[in-house]
PDB file of N, CA and C in Angstrom:
ATOM      1  N   MET A 254    -144.135-109.244 -16.981  1.00  0.00           N
ATOM      2  CA  MET A 254    -143.498-107.980 -16.781  1.00  0.00           C
ATOM      3  C   MET A 254    -143.202-107.835 -15.282  1.00  0.00           C
ATOM      4  N   GLU A 255    -142.022-107.309 -14.970  1.00  0.00           N
ATOM      5  CA  GLU A 255    -141.602-107.140 -13.592  1.00  0.00           C
ATOM      6  C   GLU A 255    -141.465-105.656 -13.264  1.00  0.00           C
ATOM      7  N   HIS A 256    -142.032-105.270 -12.124  1.00  0.00           N
ATOM      8  CA  HIS A 256    -141.861-103.901 -11.628  1.00  0.00           C
ATOM      9  C   HIS A 256    -141.123-104.017 -10.298  1.00  0.00           C
ATOM     10  N   GLY A 257    -139.991-103.350 -10.234  1.00  0.00           N
ATOM     11  CA  GLY A 257    -139.240-103.431  -8.997  1.00  0.00           C
ATOM     12  C   GLY A 257    -138.170-102.353  -8.966  1.00  0.00           C
ATOM     13  N   SER A 258    -137.352-102.470  -7.979  1.00  0.00           N
ATOM     14  CA  SER A 258    -136.280-101.510  -7.801  1.00  0.00           C
ATOM     15  C   SER A 258    -134.963-102.121  -8.295  1.00  0.00           C
ATOM     16  N   LEU A 259    -134.148-101.314  -8.893  1.00  0.00           N
ATOM     17  CA  LEU A 259    -132.832-101.793  -9.331  1.00  0.00           C
ATOM     18  C   LEU A 259    -131.892-102.000  -8.158  1.00  0.00           C
ATOM     19  N   THR A 260    -132.148-101.325  -7.058  1.00  0.00           N
ATOM     20  CA  THR A 260    -131.260-101.425  -5.891  1.00  0.00           C
ATOM     21  C   THR A 260    -131.685-102.526  -4.920  1.00  0.00           C
ATOM     22  N   ASP A 261    -132.978-102.906  -4.912  1.00  0.00           N
ATOM     23  CA  ASP A 261    -133.480-103.915  -3.989  1.00  0.00           C
ATOM     24  C   ASP A 261    -134.123-105.030  -4.804  1.00  0.00           C
ATOM     25  N   VAL A 262    -133.358-106.101  -5.042  1.00  0.00           N
ATOM     26  CA  VAL A 262    -133.877-107.201  -5.851  1.00  0.00           C
ATOM     27  C   VAL A 262    -134.756-108.149  -5.037  1.00  0.00           C
ATOM     28  N   SER A 263    -134.859-107.905  -3.741  1.00  0.00           N
ATOM     29  CA  SER A 263    -135.652-108.801  -2.902  1.00  0.00           C
ATOM     30  C   SER A 263    -137.149-108.489  -2.878  1.00  0.00           C
ATOM     31  N   ALA A 264    -137.555-107.427  -3.596  1.00  0.00           N
ATOM     32  CA  ALA A 264    -138.984-107.064  -3.652  1.00  0.00           C
ATOM     33  C   ALA A 264    -139.339-106.655  -5.078  1.00  0.00           C
ATOM     34  N   SER A 265    -140.378-107.305  -5.615  1.00  0.00           N
ATOM     35  CA  SER A 265    -140.813-107.012  -6.968  1.00  0.00           C
ATOM     36  C   SER A 265    -142.284-107.302  -7.108  1.00  0.00           C
ATOM     37  N   THR A 266    -142.882-106.678  -8.101  1.00  0.00           N
ATOM     38  CA  THR A 266    -144.274-106.953  -8.468  1.00  0.00           C
ATOM     39  C   THR A 266    -144.250-107.479  -9.909  1.00  0.00           C
ATOM     40  N   PHE A 267    -144.909-108.593 -10.104  1.00  0.00           N
ATOM     41  CA  PHE A 267    -144.950-109.217 -11.421  1.00  0.00           C
ATOM     42  C   PHE A 267    -146.356-109.087 -11.997  1.00  0.00           C
ATOM     43  N   SER A 268    -146.455-108.622 -13.225  1.00  0.00           N
ATOM     44  CA  SER A 268    -147.733-108.487 -13.897  1.00  0.00           C
ATOM     45  C   SER A 268    -147.893-109.617 -14.914  1.00  0.00           C
ATOM     46  N   LEU A 269    -148.940-110.402 -14.751  1.00  0.00           N
ATOM     47  CA  LEU A 269    -149.214-111.522 -15.659  1.00  0.00           C
ATOM     48  C   LEU A 269    -150.445-111.184 -16.480  1.00  0.00           C
ATOM     49  N   MET A 270    -150.249-111.163 -17.777  1.00  0.00           N
ATOM     50  CA  MET A 270    -151.337-110.823 -18.689  1.00  0.00           C
ATOM     51  C   MET A 270    -152.190-112.053 -18.991  1.00  0.00           C
ATOM     52  N   ASP A 271    -153.478-111.837 -19.284  1.00  0.00           N
ATOM     53  CA  ASP A 271    -154.425-112.892 -19.628  1.00  0.00           C
ATOM     54  C   ASP A 271    -154.526-113.962 -18.550  1.00  0.00           C
ATOM     55  N   GLU A 272    -154.487-113.552 -17.284  1.00  0.00           N
ATOM     56  CA  GLU A 272    -154.633-114.474 -16.163  1.00  0.00           C
ATOM     57  C   GLU A 272    -155.669-113.937 -15.182  1.00  0.00           C
ATOM     58  N   ASP A 273    -156.117-114.801 -14.296  1.00  0.00           N
ATOM     59  CA  ASP A 273    -157.107-114.376 -13.315  1.00  0.00           C
ATOM     60  C   ASP A 273    -156.815-115.042 -11.955  1.00  0.00           C
ATOM     61  N   HIS A 274    -157.840-115.150 -11.091  1.00  0.00           N
ATOM     62  CA  HIS A 274    -157.657-115.665  -9.746  1.00  0.00           C
ATOM     63  C   HIS A 274    -157.139-117.095  -9.723  1.00  0.00           C
ATOM     64  N   THR A 275    -157.453-117.862 -10.746  1.00  0.00           N
ATOM     65  CA  THR A 275    -157.094-119.258 -10.762  1.00  0.00           C
ATOM     66  C   THR A 275    -155.576-119.440 -10.622  1.00  0.00           C
ATOM     67  N   LEU A 276    -154.826-118.805 -11.499  1.00  0.00           N
ATOM     68  CA  LEU A 276    -153.384-118.920 -11.418  1.00  0.00           C
ATOM     69  C   LEU A 276    -152.822-118.097 -10.277  1.00  0.00           C
ATOM     70  N   ALA A 277    -153.357-116.916 -10.068  1.00  0.00           N
ATOM     71  CA  ALA A 277    -152.786-116.019  -9.042  1.00  0.00           C
ATOM     72  C   ALA A 277    -152.886-116.634  -7.633  1.00  0.00           C
ATOM     73  N   ASN A 278    -154.013-117.228  -7.337  1.00  0.00           N
ATOM     74  CA  ASN A 278    -154.172-117.822  -5.996  1.00  0.00           C
ATOM     75  C   ASN A 278    -153.255-119.051  -5.840  1.00  0.00           C
ATOM     76  N   SER A 279    -153.074-119.815  -6.892  1.00  0.00           N
ATOM     77  CA  SER A 279    -152.203-120.979  -6.855  1.00  0.00           C
ATOM     78  C   SER A 279    -150.738-120.558  -6.657  1.00  0.00           C
ATOM     79  N   VAL A 280    -150.332-119.523  -7.373  1.00  0.00           N
ATOM     80  CA  VAL A 280    -148.955-119.030  -7.237  1.00  0.00           C
ATOM     81  C   VAL A 280    -148.745-118.443  -5.845  1.00  0.00           C
ATOM     82  N   ARG A 281    -149.751-117.709  -5.353  1.00  0.00           N
ATOM     83  CA  ARG A 281    -149.672-117.164  -4.006  1.00  0.00           C
ATOM     84  C   ARG A 281    -149.499-118.288  -2.971  1.00  0.00           C
ATOM     85  N   TYR A 282    -150.199-119.370  -3.145  1.00  0.00           N
ATOM     86  CA  TYR A 282    -150.118-120.518  -2.236  1.00  0.00           C
ATOM     87  C   TYR A 282    -148.680-121.095  -2.218  1.00  0.00           C
ATOM     88  N   THR A 283    -148.130-121.327  -3.420  1.00  0.00           N
ATOM     89  CA  THR A 283    -146.794-121.902  -3.485  1.00  0.00           C
ATOM     90  C   THR A 283    -145.722-120.926  -2.980  1.00  0.00           C
ATOM     91  N   LEU A 284    -145.929-119.627  -3.215  1.00  0.00           N
ATOM     92  CA  LEU A 284    -144.989-118.641  -2.695  1.00  0.00           C
ATOM     93  C   LEU A 284    -145.012-118.626  -1.162  1.00  0.00           C
ATOM     94  N   ASN A 285    -146.192-118.691  -0.586  1.00  0.00           N
ATOM     95  CA  ASN A 285    -146.306-118.667   0.880  1.00  0.00           C
ATOM     96  C   ASN A 285    -145.686-119.915   1.537  1.00  0.00           C
ATOM     97  N   LYS A 286    -145.548-120.992   0.799  1.00  0.00           N
ATOM     98  CA  LYS A 286    -144.893-122.221   1.318  1.00  0.00           C
ATOM     99  C   LYS A 286    -143.381-122.079   1.325  1.00  0.00           C
ATOM    100  N   ASP A 287    -142.834-121.132   0.601  1.00  0.00           N
ATOM    101  CA  ASP A 287    -141.398-120.957   0.472  1.00  0.00           C
ATOM    102  C   ASP A 287    -140.855-120.185   1.692  1.00  0.00           C
ATOM    103  N   PRO A 288    -139.911-120.727   2.420  1.00  0.00           N
ATOM    104  CA  PRO A 288    -139.394-120.026   3.608  1.00  0.00           C
ATOM    105  C   PRO A 288    -138.626-118.745   3.275  1.00  0.00           C
ATOM    106  N   ARG A 289    -138.242-118.558   2.025  1.00  0.00           N
ATOM    107  CA  ARG A 289    -137.543-117.324   1.636  1.00  0.00           C
ATOM    108  C   ARG A 289    -138.491-116.154   1.446  1.00  0.00           C
ATOM    109  N   VAL A 290    -139.800-116.391   1.447  1.00  0.00           N
ATOM    110  CA  VAL A 290    -140.781-115.347   1.178  1.00  0.00           C
ATOM    111  C   VAL A 290    -141.252-114.711   2.504  1.00  0.00           C
ATOM    112  N   VAL A 291    -141.139-113.393   2.569  1.00  0.00           N
ATOM    113  CA  VAL A 291    -141.611-112.640   3.727  1.00  0.00           C
ATOM    114  C   VAL A 291    -143.061-112.204   3.499  1.00  0.00           C
ATOM    115  N   PHE A 292    -143.368-111.786   2.276  1.00  0.00           N
ATOM    116  CA  PHE A 292    -144.702-111.344   1.933  1.00  0.00           C
ATOM    117  C   PHE A 292    -144.997-111.677   0.489  1.00  0.00           C
ATOM    118  N   CYS A 293    -146.211-112.096   0.234  1.00  0.00           N
ATOM    119  CA  CYS A 293    -146.698-112.186  -1.148  1.00  0.00           C
ATOM    120  C   CYS A 293    -148.189-111.995  -1.157  1.00  0.00           C
ATOM    121  N   GLY A 294    -148.675-111.409  -2.205  1.00  0.00           N
ATOM    122  CA  GLY A 294    -150.083-111.169  -2.353  1.00  0.00           C
ATOM    123  C   GLY A 294    -150.341-110.819  -3.813  1.00  0.00           C
ATOM    124  N   TYR A 295    -151.599-110.854  -4.179  1.00  0.00           N
ATOM    125  CA  TYR A 295    -151.921-110.514  -5.579  1.00  0.00           C
ATOM    126  C   TYR A 295    -153.154-109.620  -5.597  1.00  0.00           C
ATOM    127  N   SER A 296    -153.261-108.905  -6.705  1.00  0.00           N
ATOM    128  CA  SER A 296    -154.425-108.057  -6.915  1.00  0.00           C
ATOM    129  C   SER A 296    -154.757-108.075  -8.389  1.00  0.00           C
ATOM    130  N   ILE A 297    -156.028-107.794  -8.682  1.00  0.00           N
ATOM    131  CA  ILE A 297    -156.478-107.622 -10.028  1.00  0.00           C
ATOM    132  C   ILE A 297    -156.914-106.170 -10.126  1.00  0.00           C
ATOM    133  N   PRO A 298    -156.188-105.355 -10.933  1.00  0.00           N
ATOM    134  CA  PRO A 298    -156.447-103.937 -10.958  1.00  0.00           C
ATOM    135  C   PRO A 298    -157.886-103.548 -11.258  1.00  0.00           C
ATOM    136  N   HIS A 299    -158.530-104.287 -12.174  1.00  0.00           N
ATOM    137  CA  HIS A 299    -159.919-103.972 -12.514  1.00  0.00           C
ATOM    138  C   HIS A 299    -160.569-105.273 -13.002  1.00  0.00           C
ATOM    139  N   PRO A 300    -161.827-105.530 -12.660  1.00  0.00           N
ATOM    140  CA  PRO A 300    -162.473-106.774 -13.065  1.00  0.00           C
ATOM    141  C   PRO A 300    -162.480-107.050 -14.569  1.00  0.00           C
ATOM    142  N   SER A 301    -162.513-105.999 -15.358  1.00  0.00           N
ATOM    143  CA  SER A 301    -162.509-106.206 -16.805  1.00  0.00           C
ATOM    144  C   SER A 301    -161.103-106.391 -17.384  1.00  0.00           C
ATOM    145  N   ASP A 302    -160.100-106.229 -16.544  1.00  0.00           N
ATOM    146  CA  ASP A 302    -158.711-106.462 -16.927  1.00  0.00           C
ATOM    147  C   ASP A 302    -158.359-107.914 -16.779  1.00  0.00           C
ATOM    148  N   ASN A 303    -157.762-108.540 -17.801  1.00  0.00           N
ATOM    149  CA  ASN A 303    -157.266-109.887 -17.660  1.00  0.00           C
ATOM    150  C   ASN A 303    -155.810-109.813 -17.286  1.00  0.00           C
ATOM    151  N   ARG A 304    -155.570-109.169 -16.138  1.00  0.00           N
ATOM    152  CA  ARG A 304    -154.189-108.978 -15.667  1.00  0.00           C
ATOM    153  C   ARG A 304    -154.176-109.192 -14.143  1.00  0.00           C
ATOM    154  N   VAL A 305    -153.066-109.778 -13.686  1.00  0.00           N
ATOM    155  CA  VAL A 305    -152.900-110.041 -12.269  1.00  0.00           C
ATOM    156  C   VAL A 305    -151.543-109.443 -11.882  1.00  0.00           C
ATOM    157  N   ASN A 306    -151.531-108.730 -10.747  1.00  0.00           N
ATOM    158  CA  ASN A 306    -150.256-108.256 -10.181  1.00  0.00           C
ATOM    159  C   ASN A 306    -149.947-109.104  -8.956  1.00  0.00           C
ATOM    160  N   ILE A 307    -148.736-109.689  -8.935  1.00  0.00           N
ATOM    161  CA  ILE A 307    -148.310-110.516  -7.804  1.00  0.00           C
ATOM    162  C   ILE A 307    -147.098-109.849  -7.170  1.00  0.00           C
ATOM    163  N   ARG A 308    -147.227-109.490  -5.905  1.00  0.00           N
ATOM    164  CA  ARG A 308    -146.145-108.827  -5.150  1.00  0.00           C
ATOM    165  C   ARG A 308    -145.383-109.889  -4.362  1.00  0.00           C
ATOM    166  N   VAL A 309    -144.050-109.862  -4.455  1.00  0.00           N
ATOM    167  CA  VAL A 309    -143.207-110.822  -3.735  1.00  0.00           C
ATOM    168  C   VAL A 309    -142.107-110.039  -3.021  1.00  0.00           C
ATOM    169  N   GLN A 310    -141.981-110.290  -1.704  1.00  0.00           N
ATOM    170  CA  GLN A 310    -140.888-109.745  -0.916  1.00  0.00           C
ATOM    171  C   GLN A 310    -140.218-110.897  -0.223  1.00  0.00           C
ATOM    172  N   THR A 311    -138.871-110.960  -0.326  1.00  0.00           N
ATOM    173  CA  THR A 311    -138.110-112.100   0.176  1.00  0.00           C
ATOM    174  C   THR A 311    -137.201-111.705   1.327  1.00  0.00           C
ATOM    175  N   THR A 312    -136.538-112.675   1.912  1.00  0.00           N
ATOM    176  CA  THR A 312    -135.611-112.447   3.022  1.00  0.00           C
ATOM    177  C   THR A 312    -134.260-111.908   2.527  1.00  0.00           C
ATOM    178  N   GLY A 313    -134.078-111.828   1.236  1.00  0.00           N
ATOM    179  CA  GLY A 313    -132.842-111.304   0.673  1.00  0.00           C
ATOM    180  C   GLY A 313    -132.521-111.881  -0.685  1.00  0.00           C
ATOM    181  N   ASP A 314    -133.107-113.058  -0.960  1.00  0.00           N
ATOM    182  CA  ASP A 314    -132.928-113.676  -2.266  1.00  0.00           C
ATOM    183  C   ASP A 314    -133.621-112.846  -3.321  1.00  0.00           C
ATOM    184  N   SER A 315    -133.247-113.076  -4.569  1.00  0.00           N
ATOM    185  CA  SER A 315    -133.851-112.369  -5.679  1.00  0.00           C
ATOM    186  C   SER A 315    -135.334-112.758  -5.786  1.00  0.00           C
ATOM    187  N   ALA A 316    -136.208-111.782  -5.790  1.00  0.00           N
ATOM    188  CA  ALA A 316    -137.641-112.049  -5.919  1.00  0.00           C
ATOM    189  C   ALA A 316    -137.940-112.731  -7.229  1.00  0.00           C
ATOM    190  N   LYS A 317    -137.220-112.397  -8.250  1.00  0.00           N
ATOM    191  CA  LYS A 317    -137.400-113.011  -9.571  1.00  0.00           C
ATOM    192  C   LYS A 317    -137.095-114.492  -9.517  1.00  0.00           C
ATOM    193  N   ASP A 318    -135.997-114.873  -8.875  1.00  0.00           N
ATOM    194  CA  ASP A 318    -135.639-116.292  -8.750  1.00  0.00           C
ATOM    195  C   ASP A 318    -136.639-117.050  -7.902  1.00  0.00           C
ATOM    196  N   VAL A 319    -137.089-116.442  -6.796  1.00  0.00           N
ATOM    197  CA  VAL A 319    -138.065-117.105  -5.940  1.00  0.00           C
ATOM    198  C   VAL A 319    -139.398-117.274  -6.687  1.00  0.00           C
ATOM    199  N   PHE A 320    -139.783-116.295  -7.473  1.00  0.00           N
ATOM    200  CA  PHE A 320    -141.001-116.378  -8.263  1.00  0.00           C
ATOM    201  C   PHE A 320    -140.912-117.513  -9.281  1.00  0.00           C
ATOM    202  N   LYS A 321    -139.749-117.604  -9.956  1.00  0.00           N
ATOM    203  CA  LYS A 321    -139.550-118.677 -10.937  1.00  0.00           C
ATOM    204  C   LYS A 321    -139.626-120.043 -10.255  1.00  0.00           C
ATOM    205  N   ASP A 322    -138.977-120.166  -9.102  1.00  0.00           N
ATOM    206  CA  ASP A 322    -139.016-121.426  -8.363  1.00  0.00           C
ATOM    207  C   ASP A 322    -140.433-121.805  -7.978  1.00  0.00           C
ATOM    208  N   SER A 323    -141.203-120.807  -7.596  1.00  0.00           N
ATOM    209  CA  SER A 323    -142.592-121.019  -7.188  1.00  0.00           C
ATOM    210  C   SER A 323    -143.425-121.537  -8.367  1.00  0.00           C
ATOM    211  N   LEU A 324    -143.213-120.969  -9.536  1.00  0.00           N
ATOM    212  CA  LEU A 324    -143.915-121.405 -10.727  1.00  0.00           C
ATOM    213  C   LEU A 324    -143.519-122.833 -11.106  1.00  0.00           C
ATOM    214  N   GLN A 325    -142.223-123.154 -10.919  1.00  0.00           N
ATOM    215  CA  GLN A 325    -141.748-124.505 -11.169  1.00  0.00           C
ATOM    216  C   GLN A 325    -142.390-125.491 -10.205  1.00  0.00           C
ATOM    217  N   ASN A 326    -142.478-125.128  -8.920  1.00  0.00           N
ATOM    218  CA  ASN A 326    -143.125-125.984  -7.913  1.00  0.00           C
ATOM    219  C   ASN A 326    -144.595-126.190  -8.250  1.00  0.00           C
ATOM    220  N   LEU A 327    -145.273-125.159  -8.694  1.00  0.00           N
ATOM    221  CA  LEU A 327    -146.666-125.280  -9.086  1.00  0.00           C
ATOM    222  C   LEU A 327    -146.843-126.215 -10.254  1.00  0.00           C
ATOM    223  N   MET A 328    -145.928-126.170 -11.193  1.00  0.00           N
ATOM    224  CA  MET A 328    -145.971-127.076 -12.326  1.00  0.00           C
ATOM    225  C   MET A 328    -145.813-128.533 -11.852  1.00  0.00           C
ATOM    226  N   PHE A 329    -144.875-128.790 -10.939  1.00  0.00           N
ATOM    227  CA  PHE A 329    -144.711-130.141 -10.409  1.00  0.00           C
ATOM    228  C   PHE A 329    -145.965-130.620  -9.672  1.00  0.00           C
ATOM    229  N   ILE A 330    -146.601-129.746  -8.912  1.00  0.00           N
ATOM    230  CA  ILE A 330    -147.818-130.085  -8.210  1.00  0.00           C
ATOM    231  C   ILE A 330    -148.913-130.492  -9.195  1.00  0.00           C
ATOM    232  N   CYS A 331    -149.068-129.694 -10.243  1.00  0.00           N
ATOM    233  CA  CYS A 331    -150.080-129.984 -11.271  1.00  0.00           C
ATOM    234  C   CYS A 331    -149.807-131.299 -11.981  1.00  0.00           C
ATOM    235  N   GLN A 332    -148.530-131.585 -12.273  1.00  0.00           N
ATOM    236  CA  GLN A 332    -148.158-132.823 -12.910  1.00  0.00           C
ATOM    237  C   GLN A 332    -148.470-133.994 -11.979  1.00  0.00           C
ATOM    238  N   HIS A 333    -148.222-133.853 -10.703  1.00  0.00           N
ATOM    239  CA  HIS A 333    -148.513-134.925  -9.738  1.00  0.00           C
ATOM    240  C   HIS A 333    -150.026-135.181  -9.682  1.00  0.00           C
ATOM    241  N   VAL A 334    -150.803-134.103  -9.594  1.00  0.00           N
ATOM    242  CA  VAL A 334    -152.270-134.255  -9.552  1.00  0.00           C
ATOM    243  C   VAL A 334    -152.765-134.969 -10.790  1.00  0.00           C
ATOM    244  N   ARG A 335    -152.276-134.562 -11.953  1.00  0.00           N
ATOM    245  CA  ARG A 335    -152.697-135.188 -13.228  1.00  0.00           C
ATOM    246  C   ARG A 335    -152.335-136.647 -13.284  1.00  0.00           C
ATOM    247  N   THR A 336    -151.112-136.996 -12.883  1.00  0.00           N
ATOM    248  CA  THR A 336    -150.684-138.382 -12.890  1.00  0.00           C
ATOM    249  C   THR A 336    -151.507-139.234 -11.938  1.00  0.00           C
ATOM    250  N   THR A 337    -151.754-138.718 -10.747  1.00  0.00           N
ATOM    251  CA  THR A 337    -152.560-139.437  -9.743  1.00  0.00           C
ATOM    252  C   THR A 337    -153.992-139.645 -10.261  1.00  0.00           C
ATOM    253  N   PHE A 338    -154.547-138.616 -10.860  1.00  0.00           N
ATOM    254  CA  PHE A 338    -155.915-138.706 -11.416  1.00  0.00           C
ATOM    255  C   PHE A 338    -155.973-139.770 -12.511  1.00  0.00           C
ATOM    256  N   ASP A 339    -155.044-139.672 -13.457  1.00  0.00           N
ATOM    257  CA  ASP A 339    -155.049-140.612 -14.579  1.00  0.00           C
ATOM    258  C   ASP A 339    -154.874-142.044 -14.106  1.00  0.00           C
ATOM    259  N   LYS A 340    -154.026-142.264 -13.091  1.00  0.00           N
ATOM    260  CA  LYS A 340    -153.838-143.612 -12.539  1.00  0.00           C
ATOM    261  C   LYS A 340    -155.115-144.098 -11.860  1.00  0.00           C
ATOM    262  N   SER A 341    -155.786-143.233 -11.134  1.00  0.00           N
ATOM    263  CA  SER A 341    -157.022-143.627 -10.459  1.00  0.00           C
ATOM    264  C   SER A 341    -158.119-143.980 -11.436  1.00  0.00           C
ATOM    265  N   VAL A 342    -158.212-143.223 -12.532  1.00  0.00           N
ATOM    266  CA  VAL A 342    -159.204-143.513 -13.566  1.00  0.00           C
ATOM    267  C   VAL A 342    -158.889-144.862 -14.204  1.00  0.00           C
ATOM    268  N   ALA A 343    -157.646-145.102 -14.518  1.00  0.00           N
ATOM    269  CA  ALA A 343    -157.225-146.376 -15.147  1.00  0.00           C
ATOM    270  C   ALA A 343    -157.519-147.540 -14.183  1.00  0.00           C
ATOM    271  N   ASP A 344    -157.195-147.367 -12.899  1.00  0.00           N
ATOM    272  CA  ASP A 344    -157.463-148.421 -11.911  1.00  0.00           C
ATOM    273  C   ASP A 344    -158.959-148.680 -11.787  1.00  0.00           C
ATOM    274  N   PHE A 345    -159.762-147.649 -11.830  1.00  0.00           N
ATOM    275  CA  PHE A 345    -161.217-147.830 -11.732  1.00  0.00           C
ATOM    276  C   PHE A 345    -161.734-148.581 -12.928  1.00  0.00           C
ATOM    277  N   LYS A 346    -161.248-148.223 -14.118  1.00  0.00           N
ATOM    278  CA  LYS A 346    -161.725-148.879 -15.350  1.00  0.00           C
ATOM    279  C   LYS A 346    -161.375-150.367 -15.339  1.00  0.00           C
ATOM    280  N   VAL A 347    -160.227-150.701 -14.805  1.00  0.00           N
ATOM    281  CA  VAL A 347    -159.786-152.097 -14.731  1.00  0.00           C
ATOM    282  C   VAL A 347    -160.636-152.856 -13.720  1.00  0.00           C
ATOM    283  N   SER A 348    -160.998-152.212 -12.630  1.00  0.00           N
ATOM    284  CA  SER A 348    -161.735-152.905 -11.558  1.00  0.00           C
ATOM    285  C   SER A 348    -163.242-153.025 -11.816  1.00  0.00           C
ATOM    286  N   GLN A 349    -163.797-152.307 -12.747  1.00  0.00           N
ATOM    287  CA  GLN A 349    -165.230-152.336 -13.011  1.00  0.00           C
ATOM    288  C   GLN A 349    -165.497-152.944 -14.385  1.00  0.00           C
ATOM    289  N   PRO A 350    -166.495-153.808 -14.485  1.00  0.00           N
ATOM    290  CA  PRO A 350    -166.892-154.320 -15.813  1.00  0.00           C
ATOM    291  C   PRO A 350    -167.484-153.186 -16.655  1.00  0.00           C
ATOM    292  N   LEU A 351    -167.265-153.221 -17.929  1.00  0.00           N
ATOM    293  CA  LEU A 351    -167.767-152.170 -18.817  1.00  0.00           C
ATOM    294  C   LEU A 351    -169.282-152.001 -18.747  1.00  0.00           C
ATOM    295  N   GLU A 352    -169.995-153.065 -18.564  1.00  0.00           N
ATOM    296  CA  GLU A 352    -171.475-153.000 -18.525  1.00  0.00           C
ATOM    297  C   GLU A 352    -171.947-152.129 -17.355  1.00  0.00           C
ATOM    298  N   GLN A 353    -171.245-152.125 -16.245  1.00  0.00           N
ATOM    299  CA  GLN A 353    -171.677-151.360 -15.068  1.00  0.00           C
ATOM    300  C   GLN A 353    -171.278-149.882 -15.169  1.00  0.00           C
ATOM    301  N   MET A 354    -170.314-149.537 -15.999  1.00  0.00           N
ATOM    302  CA  MET A 354    -169.848-148.170 -16.043  1.00  0.00           C
ATOM    303  C   MET A 354    -170.787-147.230 -16.774  1.00  0.00           C
ATOM    304  N   ASN A 355    -171.613-147.742 -17.682  1.00  0.00           N
ATOM    305  CA  ASN A 355    -172.539-146.876 -18.415  1.00  0.00           C
ATOM    306  C   ASN A 355    -171.830-145.737 -19.154  1.00  0.00           C
ATOM    307  N   ILE A 356    -170.832-146.109 -19.932  1.00  0.00           N
ATOM    308  CA  ILE A 356    -170.094-145.111 -20.752  1.00  0.00           C
ATOM    309  C   ILE A 356    -170.159-145.537 -22.189  1.00  0.00           C
ATOM    310  N   ASP A 357    -169.851-144.616 -23.078  1.00  0.00           N
ATOM    311  CA  ASP A 357    -169.776-144.927 -24.486  1.00  0.00           C
ATOM    312  C   ASP A 357    -168.620-145.877 -24.770  1.00  0.00           C
ATOM    313  N   LYS A 358    -168.876-146.908 -25.557  1.00  0.00           N
ATOM    314  CA  LYS A 358    -167.823-147.856 -25.898  1.00  0.00           C
ATOM    315  C   LYS A 358    -167.302-147.468 -27.285  1.00  0.00           C
ATOM    316  N   ARG A 359    -166.281-146.655 -27.278  1.00  0.00           N
ATOM    317  CA  ARG A 359    -165.748-146.142 -28.547  1.00  0.00           C
ATOM    318  C   ARG A 359    -164.630-147.000 -29.038  1.00  0.00           C
TER     319      ARG A 359
END
């Protein structure tokens, strides 16, 4: 859900349901890396609420587009981390004899 002004598309607040600090802090990080962002921050209205409000103010670009780009960048970062992790695990398994790993042989 987006809360913003119809006249100023460069500032909006996005409410994400069923989310917490994990996603909000990651999105805030990627938004702060974007040179089009003047301000971004997030809040959780109440600890028992599974909702996060993320405020985005830009240099003039649409806050909605910048927010979408930020989520896309976060997805690429997560994919890179997963790929790197999986490759490292595979490389480790190849370099170590099974007897030394002490894992279940399924």
